[in-house]
mmCIF file with all atom_site columns, C-alpha atoms in Angstrom:
data_model
loop_
_atom_site.group_PDB
_atom_site.id
_atom_site.type_symbol
_atom_site.label_atom_id
_atom_site.label_alt_id
_atom_site.label_comp_id
_atom_site.label_asym_id
_atom_site.label_entity_id
_atom_site.label_seq_id
_atom_site.pdbx_PDB_ins_code
_atom_site.Cartn_x
_atom_site.Cartn_y
_atom_site.Cartn_z
_atom_site.occupancy
_atom_site.B_iso_or_equiv
_atom_site.pdbx_formal_charge
_atom_site.auth_seq_id
_atom_site.auth_comp_id
_atom_site.auth_asym_id
_atom_site.auth_atom_id
_atom_site.pdbx_PDB_model_num
ATOM 1   C CA . MET R 1 1   ? 271.742 -66.698  -11.925 1.00 43.00 ? 238 MET R CA 1
ATOM 2   C CA . ALA R 1 2   ? 271.122 -69.549  -14.345 1.00 44.00 ? 239 ALA R CA 1
ATOM 3   C CA . THR R 1 3   ? 268.668 -72.301  -13.478 1.00 44.00 ? 240 THR R CA 1
ATOM 4   C CA . THR R 1 4   ? 268.396 -75.760  -14.919 1.00 49.00 ? 241 THR R CA 1
ATOM 5   C CA . ASN R 1 5   ? 265.008 -77.214  -15.749 1.00 59.00 ? 242 ASN R CA 1
ATOM 6   C CA . VAL R 1 6   ? 264.736 -80.964  -15.651 1.00 57.00 ? 243 VAL R CA 1
ATOM 7   C CA . PRO R 1 7   ? 262.108 -82.124  -18.171 1.00 65.00 ? 244 PRO R CA 1
ATOM 8   C CA . TYR R 1 8   ? 259.525 -84.501  -16.789 1.00 67.00 ? 245 TYR R CA 1
ATOM 9   C CA . GLU R 1 9   ? 257.087 -86.819  -18.497 1.00 74.00 ? 246 GLU R CA 1
ATOM 10  C CA . ARG R 1 10  ? 253.642 -87.529  -17.100 1.00 76.00 ? 247 ARG R CA 1
ATOM 11  C CA . ALA R 1 11  ? 252.359 -91.089  -16.741 1.00 77.00 ? 248 ALA R CA 1
ATOM 12  C CA . PHE R 1 12  ? 248.844 -92.162  -15.764 1.00 79.00 ? 249 PHE R CA 1
ATOM 13  C CA . ILE R 1 13  ? 249.186 -94.871  -13.091 1.00 81.00 ? 250 ILE R CA 1
ATOM 14  C CA . PHE R 1 14  ? 246.092 -94.946  -10.858 1.00 83.00 ? 251 PHE R CA 1
ATOM 15  C CA . SER R 1 15  ? 242.578 -95.247  -12.271 1.00 84.00 ? 252 SER R CA 1
ATOM 16  C CA . ALA R 1 16  ? 239.658 -93.364  -10.747 1.00 88.00 ? 253 ALA R CA 1
ATOM 17  C CA . ALA R 1 17  ? 238.374 -96.585  -9.138  1.00 88.00 ? 254 ALA R CA 1
ATOM 18  C CA . ILE R 1 18  ? 241.702 -97.264  -7.407  1.00 88.00 ? 255 ILE R CA 1
ATOM 19  C CA . ARG R 1 19  ? 241.914 -93.685  -6.144  1.00 89.00 ? 256 ARG R CA 1
ATOM 20  C CA . ILE R 1 20  ? 238.336 -93.660  -4.866  1.00 92.00 ? 257 ILE R CA 1
ATOM 21  C CA . PHE R 1 21  ? 238.769 -97.017  -3.132  1.00 92.00 ? 258 PHE R CA 1
ATOM 22  C CA . HIS R 1 22  ? 242.052 -95.844  -1.597  1.00 91.00 ? 259 HIS R CA 1
ATOM 23  C CA . TRP R 1 23  ? 240.482 -92.835  0.075   1.00 93.00 ? 260 TRP R CA 1
ATOM 24  C CA . LEU R 1 24  ? 237.305 -94.700  1.046   1.00 94.00 ? 261 LEU R CA 1
ATOM 25  C CA . ARG R 1 25  ? 239.467 -97.355  2.684   1.00 93.00 ? 262 ARG R CA 1
ATOM 26  C CA . ALA R 1 26  ? 241.462 -94.648  4.486   1.00 92.00 ? 263 ALA R CA 1
ATOM 27  C CA . LEU R 1 27  ? 238.225 -93.090  5.763   1.00 95.00 ? 264 LEU R CA 1
ATOM 28  C CA . SER R 1 28  ? 236.876 -96.498  6.773   1.00 95.00 ? 265 SER R CA 1
ATOM 29  C CA . ILE R 1 29  ? 240.034 -97.358  8.709   1.00 94.00 ? 266 ILE R CA 1
ATOM 30  C CA . LEU R 1 30  ? 239.942 -93.999  10.525  1.00 94.00 ? 267 LEU R CA 1
ATOM 31  C CA . VAL R 1 31  ? 236.288 -94.384  11.546  1.00 96.00 ? 268 VAL R CA 1
ATOM 32  C CA . LEU R 1 32  ? 236.704 -98.060  12.458  1.00 95.00 ? 269 LEU R CA 1
ATOM 33  C CA . VAL R 1 33  ? 239.737 -97.398  14.652  1.00 94.00 ? 270 VAL R CA 1
ATOM 34  C CA . ILE R 1 34  ? 238.040 -94.542  16.535  1.00 94.00 ? 271 ILE R CA 1
ATOM 35  C CA . THR R 1 35  ? 234.719 -96.321  16.977  1.00 94.00 ? 272 THR R CA 1
ATOM 36  C CA . GLY R 1 36  ? 236.417 -99.653  17.708  1.00 94.00 ? 273 GLY R CA 1
ATOM 37  C CA . PHE R 1 37  ? 238.448 -98.208  20.557  1.00 92.00 ? 274 PHE R CA 1
ATOM 38  C CA . TYR R 1 38  ? 235.324 -96.587  21.963  1.00 91.00 ? 275 TYR R CA 1
ATOM 39  C CA . ILE R 1 39  ? 233.362 -99.858  21.779  1.00 89.00 ? 276 ILE R CA 1
ATOM 40  C CA . ALA R 1 40  ? 236.203 -101.559 23.666  1.00 87.00 ? 277 ALA R CA 1
ATOM 41  C CA . TRP R 1 41  ? 236.323 -98.756  26.256  1.00 85.00 ? 278 TRP R CA 1
ATOM 42  C CA . PRO R 1 42  ? 233.222 -96.494  26.386  1.00 81.00 ? 279 PRO R CA 1
ATOM 43  C CA . PHE R 1 43  ? 234.858 -93.481  27.985  1.00 77.00 ? 280 PHE R CA 1
ATOM 44  C CA . LEU R 1 44  ? 232.079 -90.922  27.428  1.00 72.00 ? 281 LEU R CA 1
ATOM 45  C CA . VAL R 1 45  ? 229.828 -90.094  30.336  1.00 66.00 ? 282 VAL R CA 1
ATOM 46  C CA . ALA R 1 46  ? 226.330 -91.490  29.882  1.00 64.00 ? 283 ALA R CA 1
ATOM 47  C CA . PRO R 1 47  ? 223.836 -88.747  28.999  1.00 60.00 ? 284 PRO R CA 1
ATOM 48  C CA . SER R 1 48  ? 221.031 -87.929  31.407  1.00 66.00 ? 285 SER R CA 1
ATOM 49  C CA . SER R 1 49  ? 218.392 -88.705  28.781  1.00 61.00 ? 286 SER R CA 1
ATOM 50  C CA . THR R 1 50  ? 217.736 -92.294  27.760  1.00 64.00 ? 287 THR R CA 1
ATOM 51  C CA . ASP R 1 51  ? 216.779 -91.057  24.277  1.00 62.00 ? 288 ASP R CA 1
ATOM 52  C CA . VAL R 1 52  ? 220.453 -90.553  23.428  1.00 68.00 ? 289 VAL R CA 1
ATOM 53  C CA . LEU R 1 53  ? 221.979 -93.904  22.559  1.00 80.00 ? 290 LEU R CA 1
ATOM 54  C CA . VAL R 1 54  ? 225.694 -92.999  22.313  1.00 82.00 ? 291 VAL R CA 1
ATOM 55  C CA . GLN R 1 55  ? 227.037 -96.551  22.256  1.00 83.00 ? 292 GLN R CA 1
ATOM 56  C CA . GLY R 1 56  ? 224.348 -97.574  19.771  1.00 86.00 ? 293 GLY R CA 1
ATOM 57  C CA . TRP R 1 57  ? 225.208 -94.838  17.269  1.00 89.00 ? 294 TRP R CA 1
ATOM 58  C CA . ILE R 1 58  ? 228.921 -95.562  17.578  1.00 91.00 ? 295 ILE R CA 1
ATOM 59  C CA . ARG R 1 59  ? 228.316 -99.282  17.035  1.00 92.00 ? 296 ARG R CA 1
ATOM 60  C CA . PHE R 1 60  ? 226.120 -98.400  14.054  1.00 94.00 ? 297 PHE R CA 1
ATOM 61  C CA . ALA R 1 61  ? 228.934 -96.330  12.496  1.00 95.00 ? 298 ALA R CA 1
ATOM 62  C CA . HIS R 1 62  ? 231.379 -99.169  13.181  1.00 96.00 ? 299 HIS R CA 1
ATOM 63  C CA . LEU R 1 63  ? 229.125 -101.663 11.414  1.00 95.00 ? 300 LEU R CA 1
ATOM 64  C CA . ILE R 1 64  ? 228.480 -99.442  8.389   1.00 96.00 ? 301 ILE R CA 1
ATOM 65  C CA . PHE R 1 65  ? 232.158 -98.678  7.789   1.00 96.00 ? 302 PHE R CA 1
ATOM 66  C CA . GLY R 1 66  ? 233.043 -102.281 8.533   1.00 96.00 ? 303 GLY R CA 1
ATOM 67  C CA . PHE R 1 67  ? 230.844 -103.384 5.648   1.00 96.00 ? 304 PHE R CA 1
ATOM 68  C CA . VAL R 1 68  ? 232.374 -100.630 3.496   1.00 96.00 ? 305 VAL R CA 1
ATOM 69  C CA . LEU R 1 69  ? 235.847 -101.998 4.271   1.00 96.00 ? 306 LEU R CA 1
ATOM 70  C CA . CYS R 1 70  ? 234.701 -105.537 3.401   1.00 96.00 ? 307 CYS R CA 1
ATOM 71  C CA . ALA R 1 71  ? 233.330 -104.324 0.052   1.00 96.00 ? 308 ALA R CA 1
ATOM 72  C CA . ILE R 1 72  ? 236.472 -102.338 -0.759  1.00 95.00 ? 309 ILE R CA 1
ATOM 73  C CA . THR R 1 73  ? 238.727 -105.261 0.165   1.00 94.00 ? 310 THR R CA 1
ATOM 74  C CA . LEU R 1 74  ? 236.845 -107.501 -2.275  1.00 94.00 ? 311 LEU R CA 1
ATOM 75  C CA . ALA R 1 75  ? 236.755 -104.819 -4.989  1.00 93.00 ? 312 ALA R CA 1
ATOM 76  C CA . ARG R 1 76  ? 240.488 -104.087 -4.720  1.00 91.00 ? 313 ARG R CA 1
ATOM 77  C CA . ALA R 1 77  ? 241.302 -107.793 -4.945  1.00 91.00 ? 314 ALA R CA 1
ATOM 78  C CA . TYR R 1 78  ? 239.187 -108.020 -8.094  1.00 91.00 ? 315 TYR R CA 1
ATOM 79  C CA . LEU R 1 79  ? 240.803 -104.940 -9.656  1.00 89.00 ? 316 LEU R CA 1
ATOM 80  C CA . PHE R 1 80  ? 244.290 -106.230 -8.902  1.00 87.00 ? 317 PHE R CA 1
ATOM 81  C CA . PHE R 1 81  ? 243.746 -109.477 -10.792 1.00 88.00 ? 318 PHE R CA 1
ATOM 82  C CA . PHE R 1 82  ? 241.257 -108.443 -13.484 1.00 88.00 ? 319 PHE R CA 1
ATOM 83  C CA . SER R 1 83  ? 241.699 -104.706 -14.111 1.00 85.00 ? 320 SER R CA 1
ATOM 84  C CA . LYS R 1 84  ? 242.485 -103.726 -17.716 1.00 83.00 ? 321 LYS R CA 1
ATOM 85  C CA . SER R 1 85  ? 245.547 -101.859 -16.473 1.00 80.00 ? 322 SER R CA 1
ATOM 86  C CA . ASP R 1 86  ? 248.312 -104.258 -15.434 1.00 81.00 ? 323 ASP R CA 1
ATOM 87  C CA . ILE R 1 87  ? 250.511 -101.639 -13.777 1.00 79.00 ? 324 ILE R CA 1
ATOM 88  C CA . GLU R 1 88  ? 249.965 -103.179 -10.338 1.00 82.00 ? 325 GLU R CA 1
ATOM 89  C CA . ARG R 1 89  ? 250.416 -106.744 -11.593 1.00 84.00 ? 326 ARG R CA 1
ATOM 90  C CA . ARG R 1 90  ? 253.703 -105.781 -13.261 1.00 82.00 ? 327 ARG R CA 1
ATOM 91  C CA . SER R 1 91  ? 255.143 -105.271 -9.785  1.00 82.00 ? 328 SER R CA 1
ATOM 92  C CA . PHE R 1 92  ? 255.388 -109.082 -9.551  1.00 82.00 ? 329 PHE R CA 1
ATOM 93  C CA . LYS R 1 93  ? 258.463 -108.813 -11.780 1.00 82.00 ? 330 LYS R CA 1
ATOM 94  C CA . ASP R 1 94  ? 260.206 -106.616 -9.221  1.00 82.00 ? 331 ASP R CA 1
ATOM 95  C CA . VAL R 1 95  ? 259.348 -108.918 -6.324  1.00 85.00 ? 332 VAL R CA 1
ATOM 96  C CA . ALA R 1 96  ? 260.867 -111.868 -8.170  1.00 84.00 ? 333 ALA R CA 1
ATOM 97  C CA . SER R 1 97  ? 264.035 -109.937 -9.035  1.00 83.00 ? 334 SER R CA 1
ATOM 98  C CA . VAL R 1 98  ? 266.894 -109.913 -6.535  1.00 87.00 ? 335 VAL R CA 1
ATOM 99  C CA . ASN R 1 99  ? 268.377 -106.921 -8.340  1.00 85.00 ? 336 ASN R CA 1
ATOM 100 C CA . SER R 1 100 ? 265.159 -104.930 -7.842  1.00 83.00 ? 337 SER R CA 1
ATOM 101 C CA . TRP R 1 101 ? 265.343 -105.567 -4.091  1.00 86.00 ? 338 TRP R CA 1
ATOM 102 C CA . ILE R 1 102 ? 268.944 -104.376 -4.019  1.00 86.00 ? 339 ILE R CA 1
ATOM 103 C CA . VAL R 1 103 ? 268.122 -101.265 -6.052  1.00 83.00 ? 340 VAL R CA 1
ATOM 104 C CA . GLN R 1 104 ? 265.221 -100.294 -3.803  1.00 81.00 ? 341 GLN R CA 1
ATOM 105 C CA . LEU R 1 105 ? 267.077 -100.910 -0.542  1.00 83.00 ? 342 LEU R CA 1
ATOM 106 C CA . LYS R 1 106 ? 270.075 -98.937  -1.842  1.00 83.00 ? 343 LYS R CA 1
ATOM 107 C CA . SER R 1 107 ? 267.768 -96.080  -2.851  1.00 81.00 ? 344 SER R CA 1
ATOM 108 C CA . TYR R 1 108 ? 266.456 -95.902  0.714   1.00 79.00 ? 345 TYR R CA 1
ATOM 109 C CA . LEU R 1 109 ? 270.061 -95.613  1.885   1.00 80.00 ? 346 LEU R CA 1
ATOM 110 C CA . TRP R 1 110 ? 270.646 -92.672  -0.504  1.00 79.00 ? 347 TRP R CA 1
ATOM 111 C CA . MET R 1 111 ? 272.802 -94.836  -2.756  1.00 76.00 ? 348 MET R CA 1
ATOM 112 C CA . GLY R 1 112 ? 270.734 -94.685  -5.938  1.00 72.00 ? 349 GLY R CA 1
ATOM 113 C CA . HIS R 1 113 ? 267.312 -94.074  -7.446  1.00 74.00 ? 350 HIS R CA 1
ATOM 114 C CA . LEU R 1 114 ? 264.179 -96.154  -7.716  1.00 70.00 ? 351 LEU R CA 1
ATOM 115 C CA . ASP R 1 115 ? 263.763 -98.143  -10.926 1.00 67.00 ? 352 ASP R CA 1
ATOM 116 C CA . LYS R 1 116 ? 260.545 -100.153 -11.079 1.00 66.00 ? 353 LYS R CA 1
ATOM 117 C CA . LYS R 1 117 ? 258.728 -102.147 -13.734 1.00 60.00 ? 354 LYS R CA 1
ATOM 118 C CA . GLY R 1 118 ? 255.376 -101.688 -11.982 1.00 63.00 ? 355 GLY R CA 1
ATOM 119 C CA . VAL R 1 119 ? 253.862 -99.013  -9.819  1.00 75.00 ? 356 VAL R CA 1
ATOM 120 C CA . TYR R 1 120 ? 255.286 -100.549 -6.621  1.00 80.00 ? 357 TYR R CA 1
ATOM 121 C CA . GLY R 1 121 ? 258.814 -101.487 -5.685  1.00 80.00 ? 358 GLY R CA 1
ATOM 122 C CA . PRO R 1 122 ? 259.363 -104.987 -4.237  1.00 84.00 ? 359 PRO R CA 1
ATOM 123 C CA . LEU R 1 123 ? 259.316 -103.813 -0.613  1.00 84.00 ? 360 LEU R CA 1
ATOM 124 C CA . GLN R 1 124 ? 256.178 -101.751 -1.226  1.00 84.00 ? 361 GLN R CA 1
ATOM 125 C CA . PHE R 1 125 ? 254.453 -104.620 -2.979  1.00 86.00 ? 362 PHE R CA 1
ATOM 126 C CA . VAL R 1 126 ? 255.175 -107.149 -0.223  1.00 88.00 ? 363 VAL R CA 1
ATOM 127 C CA . THR R 1 127 ? 254.063 -104.632 2.416   1.00 88.00 ? 364 THR R CA 1
ATOM 128 C CA . TYR R 1 128 ? 250.823 -103.775 0.597   1.00 87.00 ? 365 TYR R CA 1
ATOM 129 C CA . PHE R 1 129 ? 250.107 -107.455 0.015   1.00 89.00 ? 366 PHE R CA 1
ATOM 130 C CA . ALA R 1 130 ? 250.603 -108.189 3.722   1.00 90.00 ? 367 ALA R CA 1
ATOM 131 C CA . VAL R 1 131 ? 248.318 -105.294 4.677   1.00 90.00 ? 368 VAL R CA 1
ATOM 132 C CA . SER R 1 132 ? 245.684 -106.558 2.231   1.00 91.00 ? 369 SER R CA 1
ATOM 133 C CA . VAL R 1 133 ? 245.828 -109.941 3.977   1.00 92.00 ? 370 VAL R CA 1
ATOM 134 C CA . ILE R 1 134 ? 245.445 -108.189 7.337   1.00 93.00 ? 371 ILE R CA 1
ATOM 135 C CA . ALA R 1 135 ? 242.469 -106.244 5.946   1.00 93.00 ? 372 ALA R CA 1
ATOM 136 C CA . ALA R 1 136 ? 240.873 -109.536 4.913   1.00 95.00 ? 373 ALA R CA 1
ATOM 137 C CA . LEU R 1 137 ? 241.497 -110.977 8.386   1.00 95.00 ? 374 LEU R CA 1
ATOM 138 C CA . ILE R 1 138 ? 239.984 -107.886 10.014  1.00 95.00 ? 375 ILE R CA 1
ATOM 139 C CA . CYS R 1 139 ? 236.901 -108.289 7.818   1.00 95.00 ? 376 CYS R CA 1
ATOM 140 C CA . ILE R 1 140 ? 236.600 -112.018 8.543   1.00 96.00 ? 377 ILE R CA 1
ATOM 141 C CA . THR R 1 141 ? 236.972 -111.637 12.315  1.00 96.00 ? 378 THR R CA 1
ATOM 142 C CA . GLY R 1 142 ? 234.686 -108.598 12.250  1.00 95.00 ? 379 GLY R CA 1
ATOM 143 C CA . LEU R 1 143 ? 231.972 -110.543 10.428  1.00 95.00 ? 380 LEU R CA 1
ATOM 144 C CA . ALA R 1 144 ? 232.323 -113.364 12.941  1.00 95.00 ? 381 ALA R CA 1
ATOM 145 C CA . LEU R 1 145 ? 231.892 -110.881 15.805  1.00 94.00 ? 382 LEU R CA 1
ATOM 146 C CA . TYR R 1 146 ? 228.883 -109.424 13.992  1.00 95.00 ? 383 TYR R CA 1
ATOM 147 C CA . ALA R 1 147 ? 227.279 -112.856 13.631  1.00 94.00 ? 384 ALA R CA 1
ATOM 148 C CA . ASN R 1 148 ? 227.745 -113.511 17.343  1.00 92.00 ? 385 ASN R CA 1
ATOM 149 C CA . VAL R 1 149 ? 225.504 -110.526 18.104  1.00 91.00 ? 386 VAL R CA 1
ATOM 150 C CA . TYR R 1 150 ? 223.056 -110.366 15.196  1.00 90.00 ? 387 TYR R CA 1
ATOM 151 C CA . HIS R 1 151 ? 221.436 -113.726 14.478  1.00 89.00 ? 388 HIS R CA 1
ATOM 152 C CA . LEU R 1 152 ? 219.095 -112.753 11.625  1.00 89.00 ? 389 LEU R CA 1
ATOM 153 C CA . GLY R 1 153 ? 219.779 -111.872 8.004   1.00 90.00 ? 390 GLY R CA 1
ATOM 154 C CA . LEU R 1 154 ? 223.488 -111.823 7.178   1.00 90.00 ? 391 LEU R CA 1
ATOM 155 C CA . GLY R 1 155 ? 224.334 -112.737 10.765  1.00 89.00 ? 392 GLY R CA 1
ATOM 156 C CA . GLY R 1 156 ? 222.190 -115.840 10.484  1.00 91.00 ? 393 GLY R CA 1
ATOM 157 C CA . MET R 1 157 ? 223.797 -116.793 7.175   1.00 93.00 ? 394 MET R CA 1
ATOM 158 C CA . LEU R 1 158 ? 227.236 -116.496 8.773   1.00 93.00 ? 395 LEU R CA 1
ATOM 159 C CA . GLY R 1 159 ? 226.207 -118.221 11.991  1.00 92.00 ? 396 GLY R CA 1
ATOM 160 C CA . ASP R 1 160 ? 227.785 -121.616 11.326  1.00 94.00 ? 397 ASP R CA 1
ATOM 161 C CA . PHE R 1 161 ? 231.012 -120.098 10.033  1.00 94.00 ? 398 PHE R CA 1
ATOM 162 C CA . ALA R 1 162 ? 231.181 -117.656 12.962  1.00 94.00 ? 399 ALA R CA 1
ATOM 163 C CA . ALA R 1 163 ? 230.641 -120.495 15.445  1.00 95.00 ? 400 ALA R CA 1
ATOM 164 C CA . TRP R 1 164 ? 233.425 -122.532 13.839  1.00 95.00 ? 401 TRP R CA 1
ATOM 165 C CA . LEU R 1 165 ? 235.873 -119.594 13.713  1.00 95.00 ? 402 LEU R CA 1
ATOM 166 C CA . THR R 1 166 ? 235.064 -118.539 17.280  1.00 94.00 ? 403 THR R CA 1
ATOM 167 C CA . GLY R 1 167 ? 235.753 -122.063 18.512  1.00 94.00 ? 404 GLY R CA 1
ATOM 168 C CA . ALA R 1 168 ? 238.909 -122.404 16.415  1.00 94.00 ? 405 ALA R CA 1
ATOM 169 C CA . MET R 1 169 ? 240.316 -119.157 17.837  1.00 92.00 ? 406 MET R CA 1
ATOM 170 C CA . GLY R 1 170 ? 239.663 -120.148 21.450  1.00 93.00 ? 407 GLY R CA 1
ATOM 171 C CA . GLY R 1 171 ? 236.404 -118.360 22.179  1.00 94.00 ? 408 GLY R CA 1
ATOM 172 C CA . LEU R 1 172 ? 234.723 -115.031 21.659  1.00 93.00 ? 409 LEU R CA 1
ATOM 173 C CA . ALA R 1 173 ? 237.181 -113.111 23.857  1.00 93.00 ? 410 ALA R CA 1
ATOM 174 C CA . GLN R 1 174 ? 240.178 -114.411 21.904  1.00 95.00 ? 411 GLN R CA 1
ATOM 175 C CA . LEU R 1 175 ? 238.446 -113.635 18.631  1.00 95.00 ? 412 LEU R CA 1
ATOM 176 C CA . ARG R 1 176 ? 237.943 -110.048 19.768  1.00 94.00 ? 413 ARG R CA 1
ATOM 177 C CA . ILE R 1 177 ? 241.567 -109.780 20.925  1.00 94.00 ? 414 ILE R CA 1
ATOM 178 C CA . TRP R 1 178 ? 242.836 -110.946 17.525  1.00 95.00 ? 415 TRP R CA 1
ATOM 179 C CA . HIS R 1 179 ? 240.526 -108.401 15.889  1.00 95.00 ? 416 HIS R CA 1
ATOM 180 C CA . HIS R 1 180 ? 242.270 -105.744 17.996  1.00 94.00 ? 417 HIS R CA 1
ATOM 181 C CA . TYR R 1 181 ? 245.729 -107.095 17.107  1.00 94.00 ? 418 TYR R CA 1
ATOM 182 C CA . PHE R 1 182 ? 244.960 -106.788 13.393  1.00 94.00 ? 419 PHE R CA 1
ATOM 183 C CA . THR R 1 183 ? 243.761 -103.240 14.032  1.00 93.00 ? 420 THR R CA 1
ATOM 184 C CA . TRP R 1 184 ? 247.100 -102.327 15.607  1.00 94.00 ? 421 TRP R CA 1
ATOM 185 C CA . VAL R 1 185 ? 248.889 -103.655 12.538  1.00 92.00 ? 422 VAL R CA 1
ATOM 186 C CA . PHE R 1 186 ? 246.792 -101.266 10.466  1.00 90.00 ? 423 PHE R CA 1
ATOM 187 C CA . ILE R 1 187 ? 247.576 -98.341  12.775  1.00 92.00 ? 424 ILE R CA 1
ATOM 188 C CA . ILE R 1 188 ? 251.324 -98.969  12.615  1.00 93.00 ? 425 ILE R CA 1
ATOM 189 C CA . PHE R 1 189 ? 251.189 -99.424  8.844   1.00 90.00 ? 426 PHE R CA 1
ATOM 190 C CA . VAL R 1 190 ? 249.292 -96.163  8.279   1.00 89.00 ? 427 VAL R CA 1
ATOM 191 C CA . VAL R 1 191 ? 251.869 -94.144  10.240  1.00 90.00 ? 428 VAL R CA 1
ATOM 192 C CA . ILE R 1 192 ? 254.781 -95.679  8.315   1.00 88.00 ? 429 ILE R CA 1
ATOM 193 C CA . HIS R 1 193 ? 252.900 -95.494  4.992   1.00 86.00 ? 430 HIS R CA 1
ATOM 194 C CA . VAL R 1 194 ? 252.181 -91.761  5.296   1.00 86.00 ? 431 VAL R CA 1
ATOM 195 C CA . TYR R 1 195 ? 255.778 -91.049  6.332   1.00 85.00 ? 432 TYR R CA 1
ATOM 196 C CA . MET R 1 196 ? 257.270 -93.090  3.477   1.00 82.00 ? 433 MET R CA 1
ATOM 197 C CA . ALA R 1 197 ? 254.879 -91.607  0.885   1.00 81.00 ? 434 ALA R CA 1
ATOM 198 C CA . VAL R 1 198 ? 255.919 -88.073  1.840   1.00 82.00 ? 435 VAL R CA 1
ATOM 199 C CA . TRP R 1 199 ? 259.610 -89.035  2.137   1.00 81.00 ? 436 TRP R CA 1
ATOM 200 C CA . THR R 1 200 ? 259.591 -90.744  -1.271  1.00 77.00 ? 437 THR R CA 1
ATOM 201 C CA . GLY R 1 201 ? 258.065 -87.678  -2.917  1.00 75.00 ? 438 GLY R CA 1
ATOM 202 C CA . ILE R 1 202 ? 260.761 -85.447  -1.399  1.00 78.00 ? 439 ILE R CA 1
ATOM 203 C CA . ARG R 1 203 ? 263.601 -87.888  -2.064  1.00 75.00 ? 440 ARG R CA 1
ATOM 204 C CA . PHE R 1 204 ? 262.775 -88.939  -5.633  1.00 73.00 ? 441 PHE R CA 1
ATOM 205 C CA . LYS R 1 205 ? 260.485 -86.095  -6.782  1.00 68.00 ? 442 LYS R CA 1
ATOM 206 C CA . HIS R 1 206 ? 257.868 -88.586  -7.983  1.00 65.00 ? 443 HIS R CA 1
ATOM 207 C CA . ASN R 1 207 ? 255.668 -91.479  -6.829  1.00 63.00 ? 444 ASN R CA 1
ATOM 208 C CA . SER R 1 208 ? 254.388 -89.204  -4.081  1.00 67.00 ? 445 SER R CA 1
ATOM 209 C CA . VAL R 1 209 ? 251.077 -88.496  -2.397  1.00 76.00 ? 446 VAL R CA 1
ATOM 210 C CA . ASP R 1 210 ? 249.668 -86.424  -5.266  1.00 77.00 ? 447 ASP R CA 1
ATOM 211 C CA . SER R 1 211 ? 249.658 -89.462  -7.581  1.00 81.00 ? 448 SER R CA 1
ATOM 212 C CA . ILE R 1 212 ? 246.906 -91.119  -5.529  1.00 83.00 ? 449 ILE R CA 1
ATOM 213 C CA . VAL R 1 213 ? 244.923 -87.863  -5.816  1.00 82.00 ? 450 VAL R CA 1
ATOM 214 C CA . SER R 1 214 ? 245.376 -87.006  -9.490  1.00 80.00 ? 451 SER R CA 1
ATOM 215 C CA . GLY R 1 215 ? 246.260 -90.461  -10.814 1.00 77.00 ? 452 GLY R CA 1
ATOM 216 C CA . TYR R 1 216 ? 249.370 -89.131  -12.547 1.00 80.00 ? 453 TYR R CA 1
ATOM 217 C CA . ASP R 1 217 ? 253.037 -89.562  -11.723 1.00 78.00 ? 454 ASP R CA 1
ATOM 218 C CA . TYR R 1 218 ? 255.980 -87.592  -13.084 1.00 72.00 ? 455 TYR R CA 1
ATOM 219 C CA . HIS R 1 219 ? 259.348 -89.045  -14.057 1.00 67.00 ? 456 HIS R CA 1
ATOM 220 C CA . PRO R 1 220 ? 262.479 -87.349  -15.352 1.00 62.00 ? 457 PRO R CA 1
ATOM 221 C CA . LYS R 1 221 ? 262.743 -87.909  -19.094 1.00 65.00 ? 458 LYS R CA 1
ATOM 222 C CA . LYS R 1 222 ? 265.404 -90.385  -20.110 1.00 61.00 ? 459 LYS R CA 1
ATOM 223 C CA . HIS R 1 223 ? 267.840 -89.117  -22.692 1.00 54.00 ? 460 HIS R CA 1
#
């Protein structure tokens, strides 16, 4: 039985820095969600020994990975605007093109194939941009919550800003609630993101999960 081999060409799309930051951010989000829910509702039974500070260690992990997320959010913003590779910035052209929106939406309805100028289609780009804004808001509200507890060092430096933001958002309780709302946006996004990444790889045979691991994507050669 004869088989047909479709030739593919390999393209390097994600640098090592982008890939490392992607997986560090994924790890940070996972740890922050788990520890954040526990801080909001400490469901573990208190140990008999007072030497075991369960809530303290969980808060410590939350703080460490919170600072990691803040650093990654800043680094990814810098790389987007100033990286030598402009493959992410080229996605602006797709966002500004009505035809690119039509092509991507039709491809999701099994009526065509993806055709992008950058690494992201217009819907992907807008979604990732929105999530980046949410990440920044999570970091800002998280730092304000941090400064309301720790009044020395960085907390002291952020004290005036934290007091202003806390008052502007209606108090410490409301600030914490909005921090939780932003977290839920992240949770919903991650579920949809993983599904769409796998679905896209199956549907179009490229732009799949392995590209954020290896950095390479594969496209059918154009004749």
